Amino acid sequence: MWKTVHAEKGSEIMTQRLLFLAPAPPTDRQGGGALRMVHLLRFLGSRFQVDLVAPALDGTEDAQRLLKDVCAEMVFVPPQSPGLFDRLGRMSPYAKDRALAGVVRERLASGQYGAVQLEKPAMIPYLPPQVTVPLVLDMWSYGATSPWRILRGGSGAGDQSKQLVRLMKVRLFERMHWPTTHCVTVVSDEDRIRCERAHPGQRVLVVPNGVDCQTILPKPDHVAMSPLLLFAGDMGLEANIEAAVFLATEVFPGIRRDFPKAELRLVGRNPDPRVRRLAGSGIEVTGAVPDLRLHLRAATIYVAPHFTGPGTRTKLLEAMAAGLPIITTSVGIEGMKVQPGRDVLVADQPVDMIESIHTLLSSQSDRERFAHAARHMAEIWYDWSRCLWPLEPLYQNLLIPKAVAC
């Protein structure tokens, strides 16, 4: 409930708890957003008393294992099936589970919380009306979805129409229901500017996505006996499906003509049928893997042809930490501090991507130069220990009032 901590001699202060509302269990196996939540909770839980409330979905056991010594309390709420009225009457782009909303309402009514952290706008509907506790809204992804990017994507007209309708719903929801937040945290300066323009007067703090450079170590050498191109991500997400299909059909055949022993490995859970059909002729589709580091060590080049949609860029950061030379697109590094031509190679057209891959496969010294640059950027900008520090003064001001002399 309340924790008494001692500040300067002759004074004491009362520390309130932080309520952390998550749309899914924080885990290291369910994508970049879930992994970000794990590191956020580890950081915040080592400094403040944090209670986690999340739906009891896939990954709950992982979250309990990873965070058992981090959170003061963890509550995982079994989802409640929506009724017919809920399904027909919902105009919001985000579903609202009644059982989870009830737990959130009871927690906030207890008066024990000095702040609430919302993970993504999907958690906004769970706030009771006229909530008075300071709110911090965390946004996971680099970049923003736009109608132009949706139409540029490789999905069919039906999928594009659904994406456009959802985008309109999201924008309307944010315009009408954006809460009065103490702060919004975003992952890049570009996203900060975008948020400030959309919500004038809103305080916005940059808290980038990161990578654990102590766990992911750089490759020991860059000798390429059998060239292996690697792309990783959730292969059920449309943006990654489009990237995998582009890489396998428009880029890899051009590489195989000059490097017949080259292989392409597509690594990630939930492979869509369009991705599974790519397997063969030097292309491997692995599905979920227990440890991505094994594939990072085996790879010669990491290729990430992102063209549409926002993303956490977690796999790109892990490839950087692994000391792999990186080839991606302008969208792929949007908001990141890497410099094209110095830290990564950027190619937005198939012919340019083929040329960049050809350059790296032909030169071990170029592979080493870009690999060292990528690792250096991961260490100085994107290690989790550097990314999360802005949260400490933010929550010190919210959870620890100024000391009052005894």
Coordinates of C-alpha atoms in Angstrom, one line a residue:
M1 CA 0.0 0.0 0.0
W2 CA 2.3 2.7 1.3
K3 CA 6.1 2.4 1.7
T4 CA 8.0 4.8 4.0
V5 CA 11.5 5.6 2.8
H6 CA 14.0 8.0 4.3
A7 CA 15.4 10.9 2.5
E8 CA 17.7 13.5 4.0
K9 CA 18.5 13.3 7.7
G10 CA 15.6 14.6 9.8
S11 CA 12.9 14.0 7.1
E12 CA 10.9 11.2 5.6
I13 CA 8.7 10.9 2.6
M14 CA 5.8 8.6 1.6
T15 CA 6.1 6.8 -1.7
Q16 CA 3.0 5.7 -3.6
R17 CA 2.8 2.8 -6.0
L18 CA 2.8 2.9 -9.7
L19 CA 0.0 1.0 -11.5
F20 CA 1.3 -0.5 -14.8
L21 CA -1.5 -1.4 -17.2
A22 CA -0.4 -3.8 -20.0
P23 CA -2.4 -5.0 -23.0
A24 CA -0.7 -8.4 -22.8
P25 CA 1.7 -10.2 -20.5
P26 CA 5.2 -8.8 -20.6
T27 CA 7.5 -11.5 -22.0
D28 CA 10.6 -12.0 -24.0
R29 CA 8.9 -14.3 -26.5
Q30 CA 6.0 -12.3 -27.9
G31 CA 7.6 -9.5 -29.9
G32 CA 9.2 -6.1 -29.4
G33 CA 6.3 -4.5 -27.4
A34 CA 6.2 -7.3 -24.9
L35 CA 10.0 -7.2 -24.5
R36 CA 9.9 -3.5 -24.0
M37 CA 7.5 -3.9 -21.1
V38 CA 9.8 -6.5 -19.5
H39 CA 12.7 -4.0 -19.4
L40 CA 10.4 -1.1 -18.4
L41 CA 9.2 -3.1 -15.4
R42 CA 12.6 -4.3 -14.4
F43 CA 13.9 -0.7 -14.5
L44 CA 10.9 0.8 -12.7
G45 CA 10.5 -2.1 -10.2
S46 CA 14.1 -1.7 -9.1
R47 CA 13.3 1.9 -8.1
F48 CA 9.6 2.1 -7.1
Q49 CA 6.8 -0.2 -6.0
V50 CA 5.0 -1.3 -9.2
D51 CA 1.9 -3.3 -9.6
L52 CA 1.2 -5.0 -12.9
V53 CA -2.3 -5.6 -14.3
A54 CA -2.7 -7.4 -17.6
P55 CA -5.0 -9.9 -19.3
A56 CA -4.2 -13.6 -18.7
L57 CA -3.1 -14.4 -22.3
D58 CA -0.4 -16.4 -23.8
G59 CA 2.8 -15.5 -22.1
T60 CA 1.4 -15.2 -18.6
E61 CA 3.7 -17.9 -17.1
D62 CA 6.7 -16.3 -18.8
A63 CA 5.8 -12.9 -17.2
Q64 CA 5.4 -14.5 -13.8
R65 CA 8.8 -16.1 -14.1
L66 CA 10.6 -13.0 -15.5
L67 CA 9.0 -10.5 -13.1
K68 CA 8.5 -12.4 -9.9
D69 CA 11.2 -10.4 -8.1
V70 CA 10.4 -7.1 -9.9
C71 CA 6.7 -6.3 -9.3
A72 CA 5.2 -5.7 -5.9
E73 CA 2.0 -7.4 -7.2
M74 CA 1.0 -9.0 -10.5
V75 CA -2.6 -9.5 -11.5
F76 CA -3.5 -11.4 -14.7
V77 CA -7.2 -11.2 -15.4
P78 CA -8.8 -14.0 -17.5
P79 CA -10.6 -12.4 -20.4
Q80 CA -14.4 -12.3 -20.4
S81 CA -16.1 -13.1 -23.7
P82 CA -17.8 -10.0 -25.1
G83 CA -21.6 -10.0 -25.4
L84 CA -23.5 -9.4 -28.5
F85 CA -24.2 -5.8 -27.5
D86 CA -20.5 -5.3 -26.9
R87 CA -19.6 -6.5 -30.4
L88 CA -22.3 -4.6 -32.2
G89 CA -22.0 -1.4 -30.3
R90 CA -18.2 -1.0 -30.2
M91 CA -17.1 1.9 -32.3
S92 CA -13.6 2.1 -30.8
P93 CA -10.7 0.5 -32.6
Y94 CA -9.7 -1.1 -29.3
A95 CA -11.6 -3.9 -27.6
K96 CA -12.5 -3.5 -23.9
D97 CA -12.7 -6.5 -21.6
R98 CA -15.2 -6.0 -18.8
A99 CA -13.3 -8.2 -16.3
L100 CA -10.1 -6.3 -16.8
A101 CA -11.9 -2.9 -16.6
G102 CA -13.4 -4.0 -13.3
V103 CA -10.0 -4.8 -11.8
V104 CA -8.5 -1.5 -13.0
R105 CA -11.5 0.4 -11.5
E106 CA -11.1 -1.3 -8.1
R107 CA -7.3 -0.7 -8.1
L108 CA -7.7 3.0 -8.8
A109 CA -10.5 3.4 -6.2
S110 CA -8.1 2.1 -3.5
G111 CA -6.2 5.4 -3.6
Q112 CA -2.8 3.7 -3.3
Y113 CA -1.4 4.8 -6.6
G114 CA 0.5 7.9 -7.4
A115 CA 0.6 7.4 -11.1
V116 CA -0.6 5.0 -13.9
Q117 CA 1.5 3.9 -16.8
L118 CA -0.6 2.9 -19.9
E119 CA 1.1 0.7 -22.4
K120 CA -0.3 1.8 -25.8
P121 CA -3.5 3.7 -26.5
A122 CA -5.3 0.3 -26.4
M123 CA -5.4 0.7 -22.6
I124 CA -7.1 4.1 -22.7
P125 CA -10.6 2.6 -22.7
Y126 CA -9.9 1.0 -19.3
L127 CA -9.6 4.3 -17.5
P128 CA -12.6 5.2 -15.4
P129 CA -14.2 8.6 -16.2
Q130 CA -12.7 11.6 -14.6
V131 CA -9.6 9.7 -13.4
T132 CA -7.5 12.0 -11.3
V133 CA -4.3 10.0 -11.0
P134 CA -1.4 11.3 -13.2
L135 CA -1.2 9.2 -16.4
V136 CA 1.8 8.3 -18.5
L137 CA 1.1 6.9 -21.9
D138 CA 3.8 4.8 -23.5
M139 CA 4.0 4.4 -27.3
W140 CA 6.1 1.5 -28.5
S141 CA 6.7 2.0 -32.2
Y142 CA 8.9 4.0 -34.5
G143 CA 7.2 5.9 -37.2
A144 CA 3.5 6.2 -38.0
T145 CA 1.0 4.6 -40.3
S146 CA -0.3 6.8 -43.1
P147 CA -2.8 6.2 -45.9
W148 CA 0.0 6.5 -48.4
R149 CA 2.1 3.8 -46.7
I150 CA -0.9 1.5 -46.6
L151 CA -1.6 1.9 -50.3
R152 CA 2.0 1.5 -51.1
G153 CA 2.1 -1.9 -49.3
G154 CA 1.9 -5.2 -51.1
S155 CA -1.3 -6.4 -49.4
G156 CA -4.5 -6.8 -51.5
A157 CA -7.2 -4.3 -51.9
G158 CA -9.4 -5.9 -49.3
D159 CA -6.7 -5.8 -46.6
Q160 CA -5.8 -2.3 -47.6
S161 CA -9.4 -1.2 -47.1
K162 CA -9.5 -2.8 -43.7
Q163 CA -6.3 -1.1 -42.7
L164 CA -7.6 2.3 -43.9
V165 CA -10.8 1.9 -42.0
R166 CA -8.9 1.0 -38.8
L167 CA -6.6 3.9 -39.3
M168 CA -9.5 6.3 -39.5
K169 CA -11.0 4.7 -36.4
V170 CA -7.8 5.1 -34.5
R171 CA -7.4 8.8 -35.5
L172 CA -11.0 9.6 -34.6
F173 CA -10.6 7.8 -31.3
E174 CA -7.5 9.7 -30.4
R175 CA -9.1 13.0 -31.3
M176 CA -12.2 12.3 -29.2
H177 CA -10.8 10.3 -26.3
W178 CA -7.2 11.2 -25.8
P179 CA -6.8 11.4 -22.1
T180 CA -5.3 14.3 -20.1
T181 CA -1.9 12.8 -19.6
H182 CA 0.9 14.0 -17.4
C183 CA 3.4 12.7 -20.1
V184 CA 3.6 10.6 -23.3
T185 CA 6.7 8.6 -23.8
V186 CA 7.7 7.9 -27.4
V187 CA 10.7 6.1 -29.0
S188 CA 12.3 8.9 -31.1
D189 CA 12.6 12.6 -31.6
E190 CA 10.6 12.4 -34.8
D191 CA 7.8 10.7 -32.9
R192 CA 8.0 13.4 -30.2
I193 CA 7.6 16.1 -32.8
R194 CA 4.7 14.2 -34.4
C195 CA 2.9 13.8 -31.0
E196 CA 3.5 17.5 -30.0
R197 CA 1.9 18.6 -33.3
A198 CA -1.1 16.3 -32.9
H199 CA -1.6 17.3 -29.2
P200 CA -0.3 20.9 -28.6
G201 CA 0.8 21.5 -25.0
Q202 CA 1.4 17.7 -24.3
R203 CA 4.5 16.9 -22.5
V204 CA 6.4 14.3 -24.5
L205 CA 9.5 12.3 -23.4
V206 CA 11.8 10.2 -25.6
V207 CA 12.4 6.7 -24.2
P208 CA 13.8 4.6 -27.1
N209 CA 13.5 0.9 -27.6
G210 CA 16.7 -0.8 -26.7
V211 CA 18.7 -4.0 -26.7
D212 CA 20.7 -5.9 -24.0
C213 CA 24.3 -5.5 -25.2
Q214 CA 25.5 -7.7 -22.3
T215 CA 23.4 -10.7 -23.5
I216 CA 23.8 -10.2 -27.3
L217 CA 27.5 -10.2 -28.1
P218 CA 29.1 -9.3 -31.4
K219 CA 30.2 -12.0 -34.0
P220 CA 33.8 -13.1 -33.5
D221 CA 34.6 -12.9 -37.2
H222 CA 33.0 -12.0 -40.6
V223 CA 34.4 -14.7 -42.8
A224 CA 31.6 -15.7 -45.2
M225 CA 32.2 -19.3 -46.5
S226 CA 28.5 -19.8 -47.2
P227 CA 26.7 -16.4 -47.4
L228 CA 23.6 -16.3 -45.2
L229 CA 21.1 -13.4 -45.3
L230 CA 18.9 -13.1 -42.3
F231 CA 15.5 -11.4 -41.7
A232 CA 13.6 -11.9 -38.4
G233 CA 10.3 -10.8 -37.0
D234 CA 6.8 -11.8 -36.3
M235 CA 6.0 -13.4 -39.7
G236 CA 2.3 -13.1 -39.1
L237 CA 2.3 -9.3 -39.2
E238 CA 1.5 -7.7 -42.5
A239 CA 4.5 -5.4 -42.6
N240 CA 6.9 -8.4 -42.0
I241 CA 5.0 -10.6 -44.5
E242 CA 5.4 -7.9 -47.2
A243 CA 9.1 -7.6 -46.3
A244 CA 9.7 -11.3 -46.4
V245 CA 7.9 -11.7 -49.8
F246 CA 9.8 -8.7 -51.2
L247 CA 13.1 -10.1 -50.1
A248 CA 12.5 -13.6 -51.3
T249 CA 11.0 -12.8 -54.7
E250 CA 12.5 -9.5 -55.8
V251 CA 15.9 -9.4 -54.1
F252 CA 17.2 -13.0 -53.4
P253 CA 17.0 -14.3 -57.0
G254 CA 19.4 -11.5 -58.1
I255 CA 21.8 -12.5 -55.3
R256 CA 21.7 -16.2 -56.2
R257 CA 22.8 -15.5 -59.7
D258 CA 26.2 -14.2 -58.5
F259 CA 26.4 -16.2 -55.2
P260 CA 24.8 -19.6 -56.0
K261 CA 25.6 -20.9 -52.5
A262 CA 23.9 -17.9 -50.8
E263 CA 21.0 -18.7 -48.4
L264 CA 18.1 -16.6 -47.1
R265 CA 16.7 -17.4 -43.6
L266 CA 13.3 -16.0 -42.5
V267 CA 13.1 -16.4 -38.7
G268 CA 10.0 -15.7 -36.6
R269 CA 6.8 -17.0 -35.1
N270 CA 3.4 -17.2 -36.7
P271 CA 4.6 -17.5 -40.3
D272 CA 1.7 -16.6 -42.6
P273 CA 1.0 -19.1 -45.5
R274 CA 2.4 -16.5 -47.9
V275 CA 5.7 -16.7 -46.0
R276 CA 5.7 -20.5 -45.6
R277 CA 5.3 -20.8 -49.4
L278 CA 8.6 -19.0 -49.9
A279 CA 10.6 -22.0 -48.5
G280 CA 12.9 -23.8 -50.9
S281 CA 15.6 -22.9 -53.4
G282 CA 17.9 -21.6 -50.7
I283 CA 15.2 -20.1 -48.6
E284 CA 14.5 -21.4 -45.1
V285 CA 11.4 -20.5 -43.1
T286 CA 12.1 -21.5 -39.5
G287 CA 9.0 -20.4 -37.6
A288 CA 9.5 -19.6 -33.9
V289 CA 13.0 -20.3 -32.5
P290 CA 14.1 -20.6 -28.9
D291 CA 17.1 -18.3 -29.2
L292 CA 17.6 -15.8 -32.0
R293 CA 21.3 -15.4 -31.0
L294 CA 22.2 -18.7 -32.7
H295 CA 20.8 -17.3 -36.0
L296 CA 22.5 -13.9 -35.5
R297 CA 25.9 -15.6 -35.1
A298 CA 25.4 -17.7 -38.2
A299 CA 24.3 -14.8 -40.4
T300 CA 26.5 -12.9 -42.8
I301 CA 24.2 -9.9 -43.3
Y302 CA 21.0 -8.8 -41.7
V303 CA 18.5 -7.5 -44.3
A304 CA 15.3 -5.7 -43.2
P305 CA 13.3 -4.3 -46.1
H306 CA 10.6 -2.4 -44.2
F307 CA 8.3 -0.2 -46.3
T308 CA 5.1 0.2 -44.4
G309 CA 3.8 0.6 -40.9
P310 CA 5.4 1.5 -37.6
G311 CA 7.4 -1.0 -35.6
T312 CA 9.5 -1.5 -32.5
R313 CA 12.6 -2.4 -34.6
T314 CA 13.6 -4.8 -31.9
K315 CA 15.1 -7.4 -34.3
L316 CA 17.0 -4.7 -36.1
L317 CA 18.5 -3.5 -32.8
E318 CA 19.4 -7.1 -31.9
A319 CA 21.2 -7.5 -35.2
M320 CA 23.1 -4.3 -34.5
A321 CA 24.1 -5.6 -31.1
A322 CA 25.2 -8.8 -32.6
G323 CA 27.7 -6.9 -34.8
L324 CA 26.0 -7.7 -38.1
P325 CA 26.3 -5.5 -41.2
I326 CA 22.8 -4.1 -41.7
I327 CA 20.9 -3.3 -45.0
T328 CA 17.5 -1.8 -44.5
T329 CA 15.2 1.0 -46.0
S330 CA 14.5 4.6 -45.2
V331 CA 11.4 3.5 -43.3
G332 CA 13.4 0.8 -41.5
I333 CA 15.6 3.4 -39.7
E334 CA 13.0 6.1 -39.4
G335 CA 13.5 7.8 -36.0
M336 CA 16.8 6.0 -35.3
K337 CA 20.1 7.8 -34.8
V338 CA 22.0 5.6 -37.3
Q339 CA 23.5 7.4 -40.3
P340 CA 23.1 5.8 -43.8
G341 CA 26.5 4.9 -45.4
R342 CA 28.3 5.1 -42.0
D343 CA 26.4 2.7 -39.7
V344 CA 24.0 0.9 -42.1
L345 CA 23.3 0.7 -45.8
V346 CA 19.9 2.0 -46.9
A347 CA 18.3 0.8 -50.1
D348 CA 14.6 1.5 -51.1
Q349 CA 14.5 -0.2 -54.5
P350 CA 15.2 -3.9 -55.3
V351 CA 18.1 -3.1 -57.6
D352 CA 19.8 -0.9 -54.9
M353 CA 19.3 -3.6 -52.3
I354 CA 20.8 -6.2 -54.5
E355 CA 23.8 -4.0 -55.2
S356 CA 24.3 -3.3 -51.4
I357 CA 24.1 -7.0 -50.6
H358 CA 26.5 -7.7 -53.5
T359 CA 28.9 -5.1 -52.1
L360 CA 29.0 -6.6 -48.6
L361 CA 29.3 -10.2 -49.8
S362 CA 32.2 -9.3 -52.0
S363 CA 34.2 -7.5 -49.3
Q364 CA 35.0 -8.8 -45.8
S365 CA 36.5 -5.4 -44.9
D366 CA 33.2 -3.7 -45.7
R367 CA 31.3 -6.2 -43.7
E368 CA 33.6 -5.7 -40.7
R369 CA 33.4 -1.9 -41.0
F370 CA 29.6 -1.8 -41.0
A371 CA 29.4 -4.5 -38.3
H372 CA 31.6 -2.6 -35.9
A373 CA 29.6 0.6 -36.6
A374 CA 26.3 -1.1 -35.9
R375 CA 27.6 -2.6 -32.7
H376 CA 29.0 0.8 -31.6
M377 CA 25.6 2.5 -32.2
A378 CA 23.8 -0.2 -30.2
E379 CA 26.2 0.3 -27.3
I380 CA 26.2 4.1 -27.1
W381 CA 22.5 4.8 -28.0
Y382 CA 20.4 1.7 -27.6
D383 CA 21.5 -0.4 -24.7
W384 CA 18.6 -0.6 -22.3
S385 CA 20.7 0.9 -19.4
R386 CA 20.9 4.1 -21.4
C387 CA 17.4 4.2 -22.9
L388 CA 15.4 4.0 -19.8
W389 CA 17.1 6.6 -17.5
P390 CA 14.6 9.5 -18.4
L391 CA 11.9 7.5 -16.5
E392 CA 13.6 7.8 -13.1
P393 CA 13.2 11.6 -12.6
L394 CA 9.7 11.5 -14.2
Y395 CA 8.4 9.0 -11.6
Q396 CA 10.4 10.5 -8.7
N397 CA 8.4 13.6 -9.2
L398 CA 5.1 11.7 -9.4
L399 CA 5.6 9.0 -6.7
I400 CA 7.9 10.7 -4.2
P401 CA 6.6 14.1 -2.9
K402 CA 9.1 16.5 -1.6
A403 CA 10.4 15.6 1.8
V404 CA 8.7 17.2 4.8
A405 CA 10.9 17.9 7.8
C406 CA 9.9 15.9 11.0

